[in-house]
Amino acid sequence: MPILDEKLGDIYDEVLRRNPGEDEFHQAVREVLDSLGPVVAKHPEYTDAAVIRRLCEPERQIIFRVPWVDDSGAVRINRGFRVEFNSALGPYKGGLRFHPTVYLGIVKFLGFEQIFKNSLTGMPIGGGKGGSDFDPKGRSDGEVMRFCQAFMTELYRHIGEHTDVPAGDIGVGGREIGYLFGQYKRITNRYESGVLTGKGLTWGGSQVRTEATGYGTVFFVEEMLKVRGDSFDGKKVVVSGSGNVAIYAAEKVRQLGGTVIACSDSNGYVVDEHGIDLDLLKEVKEKRRARISTYAETRSGARYVEGGSVWDVPCDIALPCATQNELNGRDAAVLIDNGCAIVAEGANMPCTPDAVRLFAEAGVLFAPGKAANAGGVATSALEMQQNASRDSWSFDHTERRLADIMHGIHDRCLEAADRYGKPGNYLAGANIAGFIQVADAMLALGVI
Ligand code: NDP
């Protein structure tokens, strides 16, 4: 790890002390602080007004009990979270994650990342995140509905279109957002479309929201390639995961002339040298909610590998789109040996610090999640705009807006990296550009 300057080192020590056992949160804070040395050297006003210290402390953290009844009649108890991290730029905005690994440290890491990501989009949204340790896998629709209703029965008091606007994340897709919105509407007796994003197209949702995170990641990479006079044409791409982000990243890669030859889930991965068949992948994962092994059972020529690492498959471009810390130093070394030239994070913090360091040393271009996957939240903000004006835009128009936003984020990262002496470093550029906009707003709003 690089050595932090004294002021930033003190802040990091305080974060460790005040938030014990929250490893992912520590990691996310450290990654941002590592980039801020040149910024605090040039702008002492940020440390003088304790802007970074304040940024590291969520404005509000809500933890609640979620009791619900399963199909056998047994009462189940889960834990719900909403961390409202920073509202200097707008209402808190960030997804809900339903996964058994969710605890406060995960929600805080995601909420912290979200502040900078949302800032990078240039849209008026603050940062927050939430979720539960509920595992939707293997649960019936009825169980998922009752859980979502119980979750919203507490959450509704804390959210609103001008306060806090949740969306989906791992384990929370269109089905869950529907049940959550239904319960919010029932309790409040208000059709407040702007309170949640990721809604269905017939009840206030936006075109392209489903595709946005994956498409946006690929638009970002397209810009990275363009700067170097290159394109996706003929490139071999490996995507990890096979959920929302992975599927639509794969779809956009194919549209731009690349071939996605492998994807995964938490049990294993499939390799399909002819290119992943997206209709089949959607059928298996979105409709049947089955395992990725089912893909290989159905598609001739595809190979399933139980366990192992999808990063062993040689590729030109790697898009980690599954979960945090899924690509470690060992995986990075294999990718580098195999000639991989670009890694862009579709997921949040999927690369470990070791992996990121190895990519930098080897000259592999690296796009951090807070920049590369910001297309999801940006399109959520477009959904809020449409809701506020009771309008509904076409797919093509919304996709063009998304592409423009991603190109803007790409350029903002490069400009900030240049300005602070880290030319070409997307990680430093994303952290610096995301930070400065929030920090300036916090200075303007006073000590609150
Ligand atoms: P989904 O629940 O739709 O999909 C997650 C996918 O990742 C599943 O295929 C899951 O497999 C797989 N996965 C989970 N853990 C592992 C693991 N340890 N190894 C391999 N695969 C694994 O979630 P999303 O696609 O929505 O989210 C993926 C990532 O993108 C997350 O980091 C999320 O925070 C981030 N993100 C999502 C946005 C969105 O708009 N949805 C916006 C910005 C970021 P399995 O079914 O086996 O669990």
Short mmCIF file of C-alpha atoms and ligand atoms in Angstrom, two decimals:
data_model
loop_
_atom_site.label_atom_id
_atom_site.label_comp_id
_atom_site.label_asym_id
_atom_site.label_seq_id
_atom_site.Cartn_x
_atom_site.Cartn_y
_atom_site.Cartn_z
CA MET A 1 0.00 0.00 0.00
CA PRO A 2 1.26 3.54 -0.74
CA ILE A 3 2.13 5.62 2.32
CA LEU A 4 -0.50 8.24 3.18
CA ASP A 5 0.53 11.79 4.05
CA GLU A 6 0.21 12.63 7.74
CA LYS A 7 -3.22 14.27 7.71
CA LEU A 8 -4.77 11.54 5.57
CA GLY A 9 -3.03 8.86 7.66
CA ASP A 10 -4.63 10.29 10.82
CA ILE A 11 -8.05 10.25 9.16
CA TYR A 12 -7.60 6.65 8.08
CA ASP A 13 -6.51 5.60 11.59
CA GLU A 14 -9.61 7.25 12.98
CA VAL A 15 -11.81 5.39 10.47
CA LEU A 16 -10.22 2.09 11.54
CA ARG A 17 -10.74 2.90 15.21
CA ARG A 18 -14.33 4.10 14.90
CA ASN A 19 -15.53 1.32 12.60
CA PRO A 20 -13.98 -1.92 13.90
CA GLY A 21 -14.42 -5.11 11.90
CA GLU A 22 -15.77 -3.35 8.79
CA ASP A 23 -13.04 -4.49 6.40
CA GLU A 24 -14.77 -3.60 3.14
CA PHE A 25 -15.53 -0.09 4.40
CA HIS A 26 -11.88 0.38 5.43
CA GLN A 27 -10.78 -0.80 1.97
CA ALA A 28 -13.11 1.62 0.15
CA VAL A 29 -11.99 4.58 2.30
CA ARG A 30 -8.33 3.70 1.88
CA GLU A 31 -8.66 3.54 -1.89
CA VAL A 32 -10.05 7.07 -2.01
CA LEU A 33 -7.55 8.49 0.51
CA ASP A 34 -4.68 6.99 -1.50
CA SER A 35 -5.64 9.34 -4.36
CA LEU A 36 -6.19 12.53 -2.36
CA GLY A 37 -2.60 13.44 -1.39
CA PRO A 38 -2.09 15.96 -4.23
CA VAL A 39 -5.56 17.44 -3.61
CA VAL A 40 -5.08 18.22 0.08
CA ALA A 41 -1.59 19.55 -0.66
CA LYS A 42 -3.10 22.07 -3.08
CA HIS A 43 -6.31 22.76 -1.11
CA PRO A 44 -5.72 22.93 2.66
CA GLU A 45 -9.27 24.28 3.03
CA TYR A 46 -10.62 20.74 2.71
CA THR A 47 -8.70 19.47 5.72
CA ASP A 48 -9.15 22.75 7.63
CA ALA A 49 -12.94 22.37 7.44
CA ALA A 50 -12.66 18.62 8.23
CA VAL A 51 -14.40 17.81 4.95
CA ILE A 52 -12.75 14.40 4.57
CA ARG A 53 -13.41 13.46 8.21
CA ARG A 54 -17.06 14.42 7.76
CA LEU A 55 -17.25 12.48 4.48
CA CYS A 56 -16.09 9.31 6.25
CA GLU A 57 -18.90 9.50 8.82
CA PRO A 58 -22.38 8.68 7.45
CA GLU A 59 -25.00 11.35 8.06
CA ARG A 60 -27.40 8.68 9.31
CA GLN A 61 -27.32 4.88 9.78
CA ILE A 62 -30.55 2.96 10.20
CA ILE A 63 -30.65 -0.70 11.30
CA PHE A 64 -33.97 -2.47 11.75
CA ARG A 65 -35.65 -5.81 12.34
CA VAL A 66 -37.49 -7.42 9.41
CA PRO A 67 -39.89 -10.14 10.63
CA TRP A 68 -41.78 -12.13 7.99
CA VAL A 69 -43.56 -15.49 7.56
CA ASP A 70 -42.21 -18.17 5.20
CA ASP A 71 -44.31 -20.61 3.15
CA SER A 72 -44.32 -23.20 5.95
CA GLY A 73 -45.77 -20.64 8.39
CA ALA A 74 -42.49 -20.20 10.31
CA VAL A 75 -41.57 -16.70 11.47
CA ARG A 76 -38.23 -15.50 10.07
CA ILE A 77 -36.15 -12.56 11.22
CA ASN A 78 -33.71 -10.65 9.04
CA ARG A 79 -31.81 -7.43 9.57
CA GLY A 80 -32.42 -4.37 7.38
CA PHE A 81 -30.03 -1.47 6.78
CA ARG A 82 -30.10 1.96 5.20
CA VAL A 83 -27.00 4.12 5.41
CA GLU A 84 -27.68 7.71 4.34
CA PHE A 85 -24.10 8.70 3.75
CA ASN A 86 -23.94 12.14 2.21
CA SER A 87 -26.58 14.54 0.88
CA ALA A 88 -24.43 17.53 -0.11
CA LEU A 89 -25.32 17.14 -3.79
CA GLY A 90 -28.91 15.93 -3.56
CA PRO A 91 -31.19 13.33 -1.96
CA TYR A 92 -29.44 10.14 -0.90
CA LYS A 93 -29.40 7.73 -3.83
CA GLY A 94 -28.16 4.15 -3.99
CA GLY A 95 -29.40 0.59 -4.26
CA LEU A 96 -30.63 -2.09 -1.89
CA ARG A 97 -28.74 -5.38 -1.71
CA PHE A 98 -30.41 -8.61 -0.52
CA HIS A 99 -27.68 -11.17 0.10
CA PRO A 100 -26.72 -13.32 3.12
CA THR A 101 -23.29 -11.60 3.35
CA VAL A 102 -24.83 -8.15 3.95
CA TYR A 103 -23.79 -6.47 7.22
CA LEU A 104 -23.12 -2.86 8.19
CA GLY A 105 -19.55 -2.87 6.77
CA ILE A 106 -20.77 -3.88 3.29
CA VAL A 107 -23.54 -1.29 3.27
CA LYS A 108 -21.09 1.41 4.40
CA PHE A 109 -18.50 0.52 1.76
CA LEU A 110 -21.17 0.65 -0.92
CA GLY A 111 -22.65 3.89 0.43
CA PHE A 112 -19.23 5.53 0.60
CA GLU A 113 -18.42 4.55 -3.01
CA GLN A 114 -21.81 5.81 -4.06
CA ILE A 115 -21.04 9.38 -2.91
CA PHE A 116 -18.17 9.74 -5.40
CA LYS A 117 -19.89 7.77 -8.15
CA ASN A 118 -23.00 9.94 -7.98
CA SER A 119 -20.86 13.05 -7.95
CA LEU A 120 -19.02 11.88 -11.07
CA THR A 121 -22.30 11.60 -12.99
CA GLY A 122 -22.67 15.37 -12.63
CA MET A 123 -26.28 14.86 -11.49
CA PRO A 124 -27.90 16.22 -8.31
CA ILE A 125 -27.80 13.06 -6.20
CA GLY A 126 -26.20 12.29 -2.85
CA GLY A 127 -24.91 8.90 -1.74
CA GLY A 128 -26.58 6.12 0.25
CA LYS A 129 -27.03 2.36 0.22
CA GLY A 130 -29.08 -0.28 1.99
CA GLY A 131 -30.12 -3.87 2.07
CA SER A 132 -30.61 -6.95 4.16
CA ASP A 133 -29.02 -10.29 4.96
CA PHE A 134 -32.13 -11.92 3.44
CA ASP A 135 -31.27 -14.50 0.75
CA PRO A 136 -33.85 -14.49 -2.08
CA LYS A 137 -32.24 -17.56 -3.67
CA GLY A 138 -34.64 -20.52 -3.56
CA ARG A 139 -37.47 -18.43 -2.04
CA SER A 140 -40.93 -18.47 -3.64
CA ASP A 141 -42.43 -15.28 -5.12
CA GLY A 142 -44.80 -15.17 -2.14
CA GLU A 143 -41.94 -15.30 0.35
CA VAL A 144 -40.02 -12.59 -1.52
CA MET A 145 -43.16 -10.43 -1.56
CA ARG A 146 -43.79 -10.83 2.17
CA PHE A 147 -40.17 -10.08 2.94
CA CYS A 148 -40.21 -6.93 0.76
CA GLN A 149 -43.43 -5.76 2.40
CA ALA A 150 -41.96 -6.24 5.87
CA PHE A 151 -38.75 -4.45 4.83
CA MET A 152 -40.67 -1.46 3.44
CA THR A 153 -42.92 -1.31 6.51
CA GLU A 154 -39.93 0.14 8.36
CA LEU A 155 -37.98 1.72 5.49
CA TYR A 156 -40.87 3.91 4.28
CA ARG A 157 -40.40 6.37 7.20
CA HIS A 158 -36.89 7.23 6.04
CA ILE A 159 -37.29 7.61 2.26
CA GLY A 160 -39.04 9.94 -0.17
CA GLU A 161 -38.48 11.50 -3.58
CA HIS A 162 -36.72 14.51 -2.02
CA THR A 163 -35.07 12.62 0.84
CA ASP A 164 -33.70 9.23 -0.10
CA VAL A 165 -34.35 7.24 -3.27
CA PRO A 166 -33.37 3.54 -3.19
CA ALA A 167 -32.97 1.26 -6.24
CA GLY A 168 -31.79 -2.32 -6.92
CA ASP A 169 -28.44 -4.06 -6.45
CA ILE A 170 -27.48 -7.72 -5.94
CA GLY A 171 -30.64 -9.74 -5.27
CA VAL A 172 -32.95 -6.78 -5.90
CA GLY A 173 -34.33 -6.51 -9.44
CA GLY A 174 -37.65 -5.57 -11.03
CA ARG A 175 -39.66 -8.11 -9.01
CA GLU A 176 -38.42 -6.83 -5.66
CA ILE A 177 -38.74 -3.14 -6.62
CA GLY A 178 -42.37 -3.88 -7.57
CA TYR A 179 -43.20 -5.37 -4.18
CA LEU A 180 -41.34 -2.58 -2.37
CA PHE A 181 -43.10 0.16 -4.33
CA GLY A 182 -46.50 -1.52 -3.84
CA GLN A 183 -46.04 -1.55 -0.07
CA TYR A 184 -44.79 2.07 -0.01
CA LYS A 185 -47.87 3.14 -1.96
CA ARG A 186 -50.18 1.18 0.34
CA ILE A 187 -48.72 2.58 3.57
CA THR A 188 -48.43 6.21 2.47
CA ASN A 189 -51.50 6.37 0.22
CA ARG A 190 -49.34 8.28 -2.28
CA TYR A 191 -48.34 7.37 -5.83
CA GLU A 192 -44.89 8.85 -5.38
CA SER A 193 -43.06 7.49 -8.44
CA GLY A 194 -39.78 9.23 -7.61
CA VAL A 195 -39.31 7.36 -4.33
CA LEU A 196 -37.74 4.27 -5.95
CA THR A 197 -35.98 3.70 -9.26
CA GLY A 198 -35.74 0.55 -11.34
CA LYS A 199 -39.53 0.45 -11.63
CA GLY A 200 -41.37 -1.46 -14.37
CA LEU A 201 -41.94 0.35 -17.67
CA THR A 202 -45.73 0.40 -17.26
CA TRP A 203 -45.63 2.03 -13.80
CA GLY A 204 -43.07 4.80 -13.89
CA GLY A 205 -39.86 3.03 -14.87
CA SER A 206 -37.38 4.30 -17.44
CA GLN A 207 -36.30 2.72 -20.67
CA VAL A 208 -32.68 1.49 -20.47
CA ARG A 209 -32.59 1.32 -16.64
CA THR A 210 -32.33 -2.48 -16.76
CA GLU A 211 -29.50 -2.32 -19.27
CA ALA A 212 -27.83 0.84 -17.93
CA THR A 213 -25.07 -0.40 -15.65
CA GLY A 214 -23.76 -3.03 -18.07
CA TYR A 215 -24.18 -0.83 -21.15
CA GLY A 216 -22.58 2.10 -19.33
CA THR A 217 -19.52 0.07 -18.36
CA VAL A 218 -19.00 -0.90 -21.98
CA PHE A 219 -19.52 2.70 -23.19
CA PHE A 220 -16.77 3.69 -20.75
CA VAL A 221 -14.40 1.05 -22.15
CA GLU A 222 -15.30 2.11 -25.67
CA GLU A 223 -13.97 5.58 -24.77
CA MET A 224 -10.80 4.10 -23.25
CA LEU A 225 -10.23 2.24 -26.51
CA LYS A 226 -11.10 5.26 -28.66
CA VAL A 227 -8.46 7.41 -26.92
CA ARG A 228 -5.96 4.81 -28.12
CA GLY A 229 -7.35 4.64 -31.65
CA ASP A 230 -8.86 1.21 -30.97
CA SER A 231 -12.32 -0.38 -30.72
CA PHE A 232 -14.13 -3.50 -29.47
CA ASP A 233 -13.94 -5.01 -32.93
CA GLY A 234 -12.55 -8.54 -32.69
CA LYS A 235 -11.76 -8.29 -28.95
CA LYS A 236 -12.22 -11.29 -26.67
CA VAL A 237 -13.97 -10.32 -23.46
CA VAL A 238 -14.54 -12.19 -20.18
CA VAL A 239 -17.35 -11.07 -17.89
CA SER A 240 -17.80 -12.39 -14.36
CA GLY A 241 -21.23 -12.94 -12.86
CA SER A 242 -24.36 -13.55 -14.89
CA GLY A 243 -26.75 -11.13 -13.23
CA ASN A 244 -28.10 -7.78 -14.33
CA VAL A 245 -24.79 -6.00 -14.87
CA ALA A 246 -23.03 -8.97 -16.52
CA ILE A 247 -25.83 -9.79 -18.97
CA TYR A 248 -26.16 -6.24 -20.32
CA ALA A 249 -22.42 -5.63 -20.41
CA ALA A 250 -22.20 -8.76 -22.58
CA GLU A 251 -25.04 -7.52 -24.80
CA LYS A 252 -23.36 -4.16 -25.48
CA VAL A 253 -19.96 -5.80 -26.11
CA ARG A 254 -21.59 -7.93 -28.79
CA GLN A 255 -23.32 -4.91 -30.34
CA LEU A 256 -19.95 -3.14 -30.56
CA GLY A 257 -18.22 -6.04 -32.32
CA GLY A 258 -16.53 -7.87 -29.43
CA THR A 259 -17.07 -11.47 -28.32
CA VAL A 260 -17.85 -12.44 -24.73
CA ILE A 261 -16.41 -15.92 -24.31
CA ALA A 262 -17.02 -16.59 -20.60
CA CYS A 263 -19.23 -15.65 -17.66
CA SER A 264 -19.87 -17.11 -14.21
CA ASP A 265 -21.93 -17.37 -11.05
CA SER A 266 -20.85 -18.16 -7.51
CA ASN A 267 -20.64 -21.91 -8.29
CA GLY A 268 -18.53 -21.90 -11.46
CA TYR A 269 -18.08 -20.52 -14.95
CA VAL A 270 -18.91 -21.30 -18.57
CA VAL A 271 -16.63 -20.89 -21.57
CA ASP A 272 -18.23 -20.56 -24.98
CA GLU A 273 -15.60 -19.74 -27.60
CA HIS A 274 -18.27 -18.92 -30.23
CA GLY A 275 -19.59 -16.17 -28.01
CA ILE A 276 -22.10 -16.40 -25.16
CA ASP A 277 -25.63 -16.87 -26.54
CA LEU A 278 -27.43 -13.98 -24.85
CA ASP A 279 -30.96 -15.20 -25.49
CA LEU A 280 -30.09 -18.45 -23.77
CA LEU A 281 -28.28 -16.67 -20.93
CA LYS A 282 -31.31 -14.43 -20.30
CA GLU A 283 -33.64 -17.44 -20.44
CA VAL A 284 -31.52 -19.33 -17.88
CA LYS A 285 -30.79 -16.45 -15.48
CA GLU A 286 -33.69 -13.99 -15.83
CA LYS A 287 -36.64 -16.29 -16.55
CA ARG A 288 -35.73 -19.61 -14.95
CA ARG A 289 -33.48 -18.13 -12.21
CA ALA A 290 -31.31 -21.25 -12.72
CA ARG A 291 -27.57 -21.82 -12.26
CA ILE A 292 -25.03 -20.96 -14.97
CA SER A 293 -24.27 -24.72 -15.35
CA THR A 294 -27.70 -25.02 -17.02
CA TYR A 295 -26.37 -22.84 -19.85
CA ALA A 296 -23.61 -25.36 -20.66
CA GLU A 297 -26.05 -28.28 -20.41
CA THR A 298 -28.21 -26.67 -23.11
CA ARG A 299 -25.61 -25.18 -25.48
CA SER A 300 -23.40 -27.49 -27.52
CA GLY A 301 -19.74 -26.46 -27.58
CA ALA A 302 -19.96 -24.65 -24.23
CA ARG A 303 -17.92 -25.94 -21.30
CA TYR A 304 -18.78 -25.61 -17.59
CA VAL A 305 -16.06 -25.45 -14.95
CA GLU A 306 -17.22 -26.02 -11.37
CA GLY A 307 -15.40 -23.72 -8.94
CA GLY A 308 -12.14 -22.27 -10.26
CA SER A 309 -11.63 -18.74 -11.49
CA VAL A 310 -13.20 -17.29 -14.62
CA TRP A 311 -10.08 -15.07 -14.88
CA ASP A 312 -8.09 -18.13 -16.01
CA VAL A 313 -9.79 -17.75 -19.41
CA PRO A 314 -7.46 -15.72 -21.70
CA CYS A 315 -9.00 -12.44 -22.91
CA ASP A 316 -8.19 -8.94 -24.17
CA ILE A 317 -10.65 -7.18 -21.85
CA ALA A 318 -11.88 -8.28 -18.41
CA LEU A 319 -15.14 -6.96 -16.96
CA PRO A 320 -15.65 -8.06 -13.34
CA CYS A 321 -19.42 -7.70 -12.87
CA ALA A 322 -20.22 -9.97 -9.90
CA THR A 323 -19.22 -8.78 -6.43
CA GLN A 324 -16.58 -7.17 -4.21
CA ASN A 325 -13.06 -8.66 -4.01
CA GLU A 326 -13.79 -11.35 -6.61
CA LEU A 327 -10.57 -10.67 -8.58
CA ASN A 328 -7.44 -11.03 -6.43
CA GLY A 329 -3.69 -10.68 -6.97
CA ARG A 330 -3.36 -14.20 -8.28
CA ASP A 331 -6.16 -13.62 -10.83
CA ALA A 332 -4.58 -10.32 -11.86
CA ALA A 333 -1.22 -12.04 -12.48
CA VAL A 334 -2.93 -14.65 -14.70
CA LEU A 335 -4.79 -11.95 -16.68
CA ILE A 336 -1.55 -10.01 -17.19
CA ASP A 337 0.32 -13.16 -18.32
CA ASN A 338 -2.47 -13.84 -20.79
CA GLY A 339 -2.12 -10.37 -22.35
CA CYS A 340 -5.27 -8.71 -20.97
CA ALA A 341 -5.00 -4.97 -21.74
CA ILE A 342 -8.07 -3.44 -20.04
CA VAL A 343 -9.94 -4.18 -16.81
CA ALA A 344 -13.14 -2.24 -16.11
CA GLU A 345 -15.18 -2.78 -12.95
CA GLY A 346 -18.88 -3.35 -13.67
CA ALA A 347 -19.29 -4.43 -10.04
CA ASN A 348 -18.43 -2.36 -6.96
CA MET A 349 -14.83 -2.88 -5.80
CA PRO A 350 -14.45 -6.32 -7.44
CA CYS A 351 -10.64 -6.00 -7.65
CA THR A 352 -8.59 -6.36 -4.47
CA PRO A 353 -5.93 -3.71 -3.73
CA ASP A 354 -3.24 -6.26 -4.72
CA ALA A 355 -4.87 -6.78 -8.11
CA VAL A 356 -5.17 -3.03 -8.71
CA ARG A 357 -1.50 -2.55 -7.85
CA LEU A 358 -0.42 -5.32 -10.24
CA PHE A 359 -2.48 -3.83 -13.07
CA ALA A 360 -0.84 -0.45 -12.53
CA GLU A 361 2.66 -1.97 -12.50
CA ALA A 362 1.97 -3.94 -15.68
CA GLY A 363 0.45 -0.97 -17.53
CA VAL A 364 -2.98 -2.60 -17.77
CA LEU A 365 -5.63 0.12 -18.17
CA PHE A 366 -7.91 0.02 -15.13
CA ALA A 367 -11.34 1.68 -14.80
CA PRO A 368 -12.65 1.74 -11.20
CA GLY A 369 -16.29 0.87 -10.51
CA LYS A 370 -17.25 4.30 -9.24
CA ALA A 371 -16.62 5.60 -12.76
CA ALA A 372 -17.22 2.59 -15.00
CA ASN A 373 -20.48 1.39 -13.43
CA ALA A 374 -22.01 4.82 -12.80
CA GLY A 375 -24.38 4.38 -15.75
CA GLY A 376 -26.89 2.56 -13.54
CA VAL A 377 -27.35 5.35 -11.06
CA ALA A 378 -27.14 7.98 -13.80
CA THR A 379 -30.09 6.34 -15.56
CA SER A 380 -31.88 6.15 -12.22
CA ALA A 381 -31.48 9.93 -12.05
CA LEU A 382 -32.96 10.10 -15.56
CA GLU A 383 -35.86 8.01 -14.28
CA MET A 384 -36.35 10.56 -11.46
CA GLN A 385 -36.34 13.36 -14.05
CA GLN A 386 -39.01 11.61 -16.09
CA ASN A 387 -41.10 10.96 -12.96
CA ALA A 388 -40.84 14.59 -11.86
CA SER A 389 -42.08 15.84 -15.24
CA ARG A 390 -44.54 12.93 -15.71
CA ASP A 391 -42.78 12.19 -18.96
CA SER A 392 -41.46 9.03 -20.58
CA TRP A 393 -38.60 9.01 -23.04
CA SER A 394 -37.86 6.57 -25.86
CA PHE A 395 -35.21 3.86 -25.61
CA ASP A 396 -32.96 5.53 -28.18
CA HIS A 397 -33.13 8.95 -26.54
CA THR A 398 -32.40 7.52 -23.09
CA GLU A 399 -29.55 5.39 -24.38
CA ARG A 400 -27.98 8.42 -26.06
CA ARG A 401 -28.20 10.32 -22.75
CA LEU A 402 -26.52 7.39 -21.00
CA ALA A 403 -23.73 7.22 -23.60
CA ASP A 404 -23.13 10.99 -23.28
CA ILE A 405 -22.99 10.74 -19.49
CA MET A 406 -20.45 7.89 -19.65
CA HIS A 407 -18.28 9.79 -22.12
CA GLY A 408 -18.44 12.80 -19.79
CA ILE A 409 -17.37 10.71 -16.79
CA HIS A 410 -14.51 9.24 -18.81
CA ASP A 411 -13.25 12.68 -19.78
CA ARG A 412 -13.68 14.08 -16.26
CA CYS A 413 -11.52 11.24 -14.87
CA LEU A 414 -8.74 11.89 -17.39
CA GLU A 415 -8.84 15.68 -16.87
CA ALA A 416 -8.63 15.37 -13.07
CA ALA A 417 -5.82 12.81 -13.34
CA ASP A 418 -3.89 15.17 -15.62
CA ARG A 419 -4.48 18.19 -13.42
CA TYR A 420 -3.15 16.43 -10.32
CA GLY A 421 -0.08 14.88 -11.91
CA LYS A 422 -1.40 11.35 -12.57
CA PRO A 423 -1.91 11.36 -16.34
CA GLY A 424 -3.86 8.39 -17.68
CA ASN A 425 -4.66 7.11 -14.18
CA TYR A 426 -8.45 6.54 -14.20
CA LEU A 427 -8.49 5.43 -10.56
CA ALA A 428 -6.88 8.61 -9.25
CA GLY A 429 -8.92 10.71 -11.68
CA ALA A 430 -12.25 9.20 -10.58
CA ASN A 431 -11.48 9.63 -6.88
CA ILE A 432 -10.25 13.19 -7.30
CA ALA A 433 -13.01 14.42 -9.64
CA GLY A 434 -15.72 12.72 -7.54
CA PHE A 435 -14.28 14.12 -4.31
CA ILE A 436 -13.80 17.74 -5.39
CA GLN A 437 -17.40 18.26 -6.44
CA VAL A 438 -18.79 16.90 -3.14
CA ALA A 439 -16.14 18.65 -1.07
CA ASP A 440 -16.89 22.03 -2.66
CA ALA A 441 -20.61 21.56 -1.99
CA MET A 442 -19.87 20.64 1.64
CA LEU A 443 -17.74 23.76 2.07
CA ALA A 444 -20.52 25.89 0.60
CA LEU A 445 -23.19 24.38 2.89
CA GLY A 446 -21.25 25.04 6.09
CA VAL A 447 -20.62 22.72 9.01
CA ILE A 448 -23.76 20.55 9.05
P1 NDP B 1 -27.28 -9.63 -9.58
O1 NDP B 1 -27.83 -10.14 -8.30
O2 NDP B 1 -28.20 -9.41 -10.73
O3 NDP B 1 -26.09 -10.56 -10.09
C1 NDP B 1 -24.95 -10.83 -9.34
C2 NDP B 1 -24.19 -11.90 -10.08
O4 NDP B 1 -22.90 -12.07 -9.47
C3 NDP B 1 -24.85 -13.27 -10.02
O5 NDP B 1 -24.62 -13.94 -11.22
C4 NDP B 1 -24.13 -13.93 -8.86
O6 NDP B 1 -24.15 -15.35 -8.87
C5 NDP B 1 -22.74 -13.45 -9.12
N1 NDP B 1 -21.89 -13.60 -7.95
C6 NDP B 1 -22.13 -13.20 -6.70
N2 NDP B 1 -21.10 -13.53 -5.91
C7 NDP B 1 -20.19 -14.14 -6.70
C8 NDP B 1 -18.92 -14.70 -6.50
N3 NDP B 1 -18.36 -14.70 -5.27
N4 NDP B 1 -18.26 -15.25 -7.55
C9 NDP B 1 -18.82 -15.26 -8.78
N5 NDP B 1 -20.04 -14.74 -9.03
C10 NDP B 1 -20.70 -14.21 -8.01
O7 NDP B 1 -26.52 -8.27 -9.19
P2 NDP B 1 -26.11 -7.07 -10.14
O8 NDP B 1 -25.73 -7.59 -11.47
O9 NDP B 1 -27.15 -6.02 -10.02
O10 NDP B 1 -24.82 -6.50 -9.37
C11 NDP B 1 -23.52 -7.00 -9.64
C12 NDP B 1 -22.49 -6.00 -9.14
O11 NDP B 1 -22.68 -4.74 -9.78
C13 NDP B 1 -22.54 -5.68 -7.64
O12 NDP B 1 -21.23 -5.41 -7.18
C14 NDP B 1 -23.35 -4.40 -7.58
O13 NDP B 1 -23.10 -3.65 -6.41
C15 NDP B 1 -22.82 -3.71 -8.83
N6 NDP B 1 -23.68 -2.65 -9.37
C16 NDP B 1 -24.96 -2.92 -9.75
C17 NDP B 1 -25.75 -1.94 -10.29
C18 NDP B 1 -27.09 -2.21 -10.83
O14 NDP B 1 -27.66 -1.30 -11.46
N7 NDP B 1 -27.66 -3.39 -10.67
C19 NDP B 1 -25.26 -0.54 -10.38
C20 NDP B 1 -23.85 -0.39 -10.05
C21 NDP B 1 -23.12 -1.42 -9.54
P3 NDP B 1 -25.08 -16.19 -7.85
O15 NDP B 1 -26.40 -16.20 -8.50
O16 NDP B 1 -24.40 -17.49 -7.78
O17 NDP B 1 -25.07 -15.44 -6.53
#
